[in-house]
Amino acid sequence: MAVLTLENGDIYTQLEDIEPFLAKLKVQLNHWPLDQARADLLSQESLEPQEKEELLKSIDFYFEQLTRDLGYQSRDLIVLHPSLSGLSVLLEKFARCHTHADDEVRYIIDGEGVFGFVFPDGSQGELTVQAGEYINVPKFTEHWFHLSDSNKVKAVRYFTNTEGWSPIYTNTVIRFPQLISK
Ligand SMILES: [Fe+2]
C-alpha cells in the first residue's frame, strides 16, 4: 500500500492517515485489484508492444469505466526497468517540479512510483504508489516523479485527450533526495 513521507520525517502507511493530506490537493488514490491482470506478463521485466497490449486488455474494464464515467479516450502502458536504455534521461524530465494542463492519471500495476507534492502551506511530501493503486493528480497541481529503490515500474496512463501532457516547470526547489537511476 501507499506510503506518505513528509519532509519533517513523518511517515504514514494507513490510507485513512494519508487521505487528509491528499485531499488538500484533491489528489485521488484508489486501490484497484490486479487479480484479472495477466500475471505472466506482469512478471516480465520488459514487454514487446503486442505483450503490452495484451496486458492492457486484461485490465481494460477499468479503462472502460473511466471512458463511461469521465470520457477518457486512450491508454498506454509505460514499462521502466534498470536495463532500459536512456532511463535516466527519460526520468529527468519528470524529476523536477512541474504541472500539466491535464490530470496525470496512473494505475501502477507492477513495481512502484514516487509522486512528490507541494502542499498549500509550501511543505512537501512524497507518496510512494505501489502495484494495485490508481492515482489522479489534478491538472495544475505541482508535483514531481521518480522511481523508488526498486527502479522499476509498469504504469498504465489514461488520457482524456492527447494534449496537455507536456510538463510545465515551476522551478520550485525540491527538498527531497532524488533517486534517479544512473
Ligand atoms: Fe507529471
mmCIF file of C-alpha atoms and ligand atoms in Angstrom:
data_model
loop_
_atom_site.group_PDB
_atom_site.id
_atom_site.type_symbol
_atom_site.label_atom_id
_atom_site.label_comp_id
_atom_site.label_asym_id
_atom_site.label_seq_id
_atom_site.Cartn_x
_atom_site.Cartn_y
_atom_site.Cartn_z
ATOM 1 C CA MET A 1 0.000 0.000 0.000
ATOM 2 C CA ALA A 2 0.966 3.616 -0.454
ATOM 3 C CA VAL A 3 3.428 5.327 1.879
ATOM 4 C CA LEU A 4 3.479 9.089 2.502
ATOM 5 C CA THR A 5 6.739 10.650 3.724
ATOM 6 C CA LEU A 6 6.682 14.276 4.831
ATOM 7 C CA GLU A 7 9.760 16.474 4.828
ATOM 8 C CA ASN A 8 9.633 16.665 8.647
ATOM 9 C CA GLY A 9 10.270 12.906 8.677
ATOM 10 C CA ASP A 10 6.722 11.791 9.483
ATOM 11 C CA ILE A 11 5.717 8.616 7.655
ATOM 12 C CA TYR A 12 2.137 7.464 7.097
ATOM 13 C CA THR A 13 1.232 3.994 5.844
ATOM 14 C CA GLN A 14 -2.509 3.869 6.509
ATOM 15 C CA LEU A 15 -4.860 5.185 3.855
ATOM 16 C CA GLU A 16 -7.027 6.972 6.429
ATOM 17 C CA ASP A 17 -3.940 8.904 7.592
ATOM 18 C CA ILE A 18 -2.712 9.647 4.054
ATOM 19 C CA GLU A 19 -6.035 10.780 2.588
ATOM 20 C CA PRO A 20 -6.339 14.078 4.529
ATOM 21 C CA PHE A 21 -3.003 15.195 3.040
ATOM 22 C CA LEU A 22 -4.035 14.194 -0.488
ATOM 23 C CA ALA A 23 -7.413 15.891 -0.018
ATOM 24 C CA LYS A 24 -5.603 19.232 0.365
ATOM 25 C CA LEU A 25 -4.543 18.824 -3.284
ATOM 26 C CA LYS A 26 -7.637 16.926 -4.456
ATOM 27 C CA VAL A 27 -5.326 14.035 -5.350
ATOM 28 C CA GLN A 28 -7.277 10.793 -5.639
ATOM 29 C CA LEU A 29 -5.759 7.475 -4.584
ATOM 30 C CA ASN A 30 -7.708 4.233 -5.040
ATOM 31 C CA HIS A 31 -6.955 0.561 -4.641
ATOM 32 C CA TRP A 32 -7.733 -1.277 -7.880
ATOM 33 C CA PRO A 33 -7.299 -5.052 -7.563
ATOM 34 C CA LEU A 34 -4.975 -6.724 -10.046
ATOM 35 C CA ASP A 35 -6.435 -10.210 -9.870
ATOM 36 C CA GLN A 36 -7.540 -10.172 -13.521
ATOM 37 C CA ALA A 37 -4.256 -8.790 -14.889
ATOM 38 C CA ARG A 38 -2.084 -11.205 -16.898
ATOM 39 C CA ALA A 39 0.337 -12.392 -14.200
ATOM 40 C CA ASP A 40 2.720 -13.941 -16.756
ATOM 41 C CA LEU A 41 3.193 -10.565 -18.459
ATOM 42 C CA LEU A 42 3.303 -8.604 -15.206
ATOM 43 C CA SER A 43 6.303 -10.648 -14.094
ATOM 44 C CA GLN A 44 8.378 -9.925 -17.229
ATOM 45 C CA GLU A 45 10.923 -7.120 -16.906
ATOM 46 C CA SER A 46 10.337 -5.811 -20.428
ATOM 47 C CA LEU A 47 7.413 -6.242 -22.810
ATOM 48 C CA GLU A 48 7.049 -6.204 -26.569
ATOM 49 C CA PRO A 49 4.352 -3.874 -27.964
ATOM 50 C CA GLN A 50 1.979 -6.812 -28.515
ATOM 51 C CA GLU A 51 2.527 -8.032 -24.952
ATOM 52 C CA LYS A 52 1.831 -4.558 -23.596
ATOM 53 C CA GLU A 53 -1.450 -4.542 -25.499
ATOM 54 C CA GLU A 54 -2.413 -7.979 -24.160
ATOM 55 C CA LEU A 55 -1.650 -6.869 -20.606
ATOM 56 C CA LEU A 56 -3.676 -3.685 -21.096
ATOM 57 C CA LYS A 57 -6.601 -5.655 -22.492
ATOM 58 C CA SER A 58 -6.702 -7.849 -19.375
ATOM 59 C CA ILE A 59 -7.430 -4.746 -17.269
ATOM 60 C CA ASP A 60 -9.374 -2.682 -19.788
ATOM 61 C CA PHE A 61 -12.572 -2.939 -17.730
ATOM 62 C CA TYR A 62 -11.066 -0.133 -15.618
ATOM 63 C CA PHE A 63 -10.431 1.941 -18.742
ATOM 64 C CA GLU A 64 -13.970 1.264 -19.988
ATOM 65 C CA GLN A 65 -15.317 2.554 -16.694
ATOM 66 C CA LEU A 66 -13.204 5.721 -16.962
ATOM 67 C CA THR A 67 -14.439 6.179 -20.524
ATOM 68 C CA ARG A 68 -18.051 5.727 -19.474
ATOM 69 C CA ASP A 69 -17.912 7.905 -16.372
ATOM 70 C CA LEU A 70 -15.337 10.560 -17.252
ATOM 71 C CA GLY A 71 -14.839 10.484 -21.026
ATOM 72 C CA TYR A 72 -11.316 9.055 -21.085
ATOM 73 C CA GLN A 73 -10.229 8.294 -24.635
ATOM 74 C CA SER A 74 -6.932 6.434 -24.639
ATOM 75 C CA ARG A 75 -4.494 4.494 -22.515
ATOM 76 C CA ASP A 76 -0.991 3.138 -22.846
ATOM 77 C CA LEU A 77 1.496 1.231 -20.745
ATOM 78 C CA ILE A 78 4.834 2.573 -19.557
ATOM 79 C CA VAL A 79 7.413 -0.078 -18.622
ATOM 80 C CA LEU A 80 10.567 1.182 -16.897
ATOM 81 C CA HIS A 81 13.332 -1.068 -15.617
ATOM 82 C CA PRO A 82 17.063 -0.772 -14.844
ATOM 83 C CA SER A 83 18.220 -2.193 -18.201
ATOM 84 C CA LEU A 84 16.129 0.208 -20.261
ATOM 85 C CA SER A 85 18.466 2.376 -22.290
ATOM 86 C CA GLY A 86 18.004 6.099 -21.702
ATOM 87 C CA LEU A 87 16.106 5.544 -18.441
ATOM 88 C CA SER A 88 17.827 8.346 -16.526
ATOM 89 C CA VAL A 89 17.255 10.856 -19.362
ATOM 90 C CA LEU A 90 13.597 9.875 -19.510
ATOM 91 C CA LEU A 91 13.160 10.262 -15.758
ATOM 92 C CA GLU A 92 14.966 13.601 -15.532
ATOM 93 C CA LYS A 93 12.093 15.233 -17.402
ATOM 94 C CA PHE A 94 9.681 14.478 -14.584
ATOM 95 C CA ALA A 95 12.061 14.655 -11.596
ATOM 96 C CA ARG A 96 11.750 18.473 -11.498
ATOM 97 C CA CYS A 97 8.747 20.213 -10.024
ATOM 98 C CA HIS A 98 6.096 20.659 -12.707
ATOM 99 C CA THR A 99 2.420 20.799 -13.536
ATOM 100 C CA HIS A 100 0.357 19.663 -16.506
ATOM 101 C CA ALA A 101 -2.597 21.214 -18.301
ATOM 102 C CA ASP A 102 -4.441 17.923 -17.811
ATOM 103 C CA ASP A 103 -4.835 15.439 -14.970
ATOM 104 C CA GLU A 104 -1.990 12.929 -14.541
ATOM 105 C CA VAL A 105 -3.793 9.615 -14.182
ATOM 106 C CA ARG A 106 -1.803 6.477 -13.483
ATOM 107 C CA TYR A 107 -2.556 2.914 -12.497
ATOM 108 C CA ILE A 108 0.577 1.251 -11.121
ATOM 109 C CA ILE A 109 0.390 -2.437 -11.968
ATOM 110 C CA ASP A 110 3.943 -3.533 -11.107
ATOM 111 C CA GLY A 111 6.800 -2.004 -9.144
ATOM 112 C CA GLU A 112 6.195 1.427 -7.660
ATOM 113 C CA GLY A 113 6.455 5.116 -8.425
ATOM 114 C CA VAL A 114 7.101 8.094 -6.141
ATOM 115 C CA PHE A 115 4.994 11.223 -6.597
ATOM 116 C CA GLY A 116 6.220 14.335 -4.804
ATOM 117 C CA PHE A 117 3.836 17.135 -3.879
ATOM 118 C CA VAL A 118 3.911 20.723 -2.699
ATOM 119 C CA PHE A 119 1.116 21.265 -0.187
ATOM 120 C CA PRO A 120 -0.812 24.561 0.050
ATOM 121 C CA ASP A 121 1.304 25.650 3.055
ATOM 122 C CA GLY A 122 4.503 25.177 0.996
ATOM 123 C CA SER A 123 5.576 21.985 2.757
ATOM 124 C CA GLN A 124 6.467 18.947 0.672
ATOM 125 C CA GLY A 125 5.751 15.247 0.768
ATOM 126 C CA GLU A 126 6.445 12.148 -1.272
ATOM 127 C CA LEU A 127 3.865 9.457 -1.890
ATOM 128 C CA THR A 128 5.106 6.026 -2.918
ATOM 129 C CA VAL A 129 2.373 4.456 -5.034
ATOM 130 C CA GLN A 130 2.537 0.694 -5.293
ATOM 131 C CA ALA A 131 1.196 -2.038 -7.568
ATOM 132 C CA GLY A 132 -2.595 -2.131 -7.466
ATOM 133 C CA GLU A 133 -3.017 1.596 -6.834
ATOM 134 C CA TYR A 134 -4.594 4.231 -9.052
ATOM 135 C CA ILE A 135 -3.706 7.891 -8.673
ATOM 136 C CA ASN A 136 -5.178 11.031 -10.194
ATOM 137 C CA VAL A 137 -3.087 14.180 -9.839
ATOM 138 C CA PRO A 138 -5.336 17.095 -10.899
ATOM 139 C CA LYS A 139 -4.196 19.448 -13.620
ATOM 140 C CA PHE A 140 -2.021 22.373 -12.450
ATOM 141 C CA THR A 141 -1.041 20.554 -9.230
ATOM 142 C CA GLU A 142 2.695 20.952 -8.562
ATOM 143 C CA HIS A 143 4.374 17.578 -8.429
ATOM 144 C CA TRP A 144 7.402 15.557 -9.410
ATOM 145 C CA PHE A 145 8.022 11.880 -10.079
ATOM 146 C CA HIS A 146 10.834 9.395 -9.659
ATOM 147 C CA LEU A 147 11.310 5.691 -9.198
ATOM 148 C CA SER A 148 11.920 4.077 -5.821
ATOM 149 C CA ASP A 149 14.951 1.932 -4.968
ATOM 150 C CA SER A 150 13.360 -0.947 -6.891
ATOM 151 C CA ASN A 151 13.997 1.166 -10.013
ATOM 152 C CA LYS A 152 11.136 -0.347 -11.972
ATOM 153 C CA VAL A 153 7.518 0.330 -12.686
ATOM 154 C CA LYS A 154 4.742 -0.694 -15.006
ATOM 155 C CA ALA A 155 2.160 2.071 -15.133
ATOM 156 C CA VAL A 156 -0.977 2.480 -17.218
ATOM 157 C CA ARG A 157 -1.525 6.072 -18.328
ATOM 158 C CA TYR A 158 -5.081 7.209 -19.037
ATOM 159 C CA PHE A 159 -5.792 10.261 -21.173
ATOM 160 C CA THR A 160 -8.858 12.350 -21.917
ATOM 161 C CA ASN A 161 -7.032 13.730 -24.959
ATOM 162 C CA THR A 162 -3.579 13.719 -26.473
ATOM 163 C CA GLU A 163 -2.725 17.282 -25.459
ATOM 164 C CA GLY A 164 -1.864 18.737 -22.068
ATOM 165 C CA TRP A 165 0.731 16.151 -21.239
ATOM 166 C CA SER A 166 3.994 18.135 -21.522
ATOM 167 C CA PRO A 167 5.482 19.204 -18.174
ATOM 168 C CA ILE A 168 5.238 22.891 -17.290
ATOM 169 C CA TYR A 169 8.199 23.526 -14.970
ATOM 170 C CA THR A 170 7.554 25.603 -11.856
ATOM 171 C CA ASN A 171 11.165 25.937 -10.615
ATOM 172 C CA THR A 172 10.138 25.087 -7.048
ATOM 173 C CA VAL A 173 13.166 23.604 -5.270
ATOM 174 C CA ILE A 174 12.544 20.015 -4.231
ATOM 175 C CA ARG A 175 13.716 19.332 -0.694
ATOM 176 C CA PHE A 176 13.767 15.540 -1.061
ATOM 177 C CA PRO A 177 16.722 13.496 -2.318
ATOM 178 C CA GLN A 178 16.086 12.304 -5.853
ATOM 179 C CA LEU A 179 16.536 8.645 -6.574
ATOM 180 C CA ILE A 180 17.220 8.700 -10.276
ATOM 181 C CA SER A 181 18.707 5.699 -11.988
ATOM 182 C CA LYS A 182 22.231 6.351 -13.180
HETATM 183 FE FE FE B 1 3.847 14.867 -14.112
#
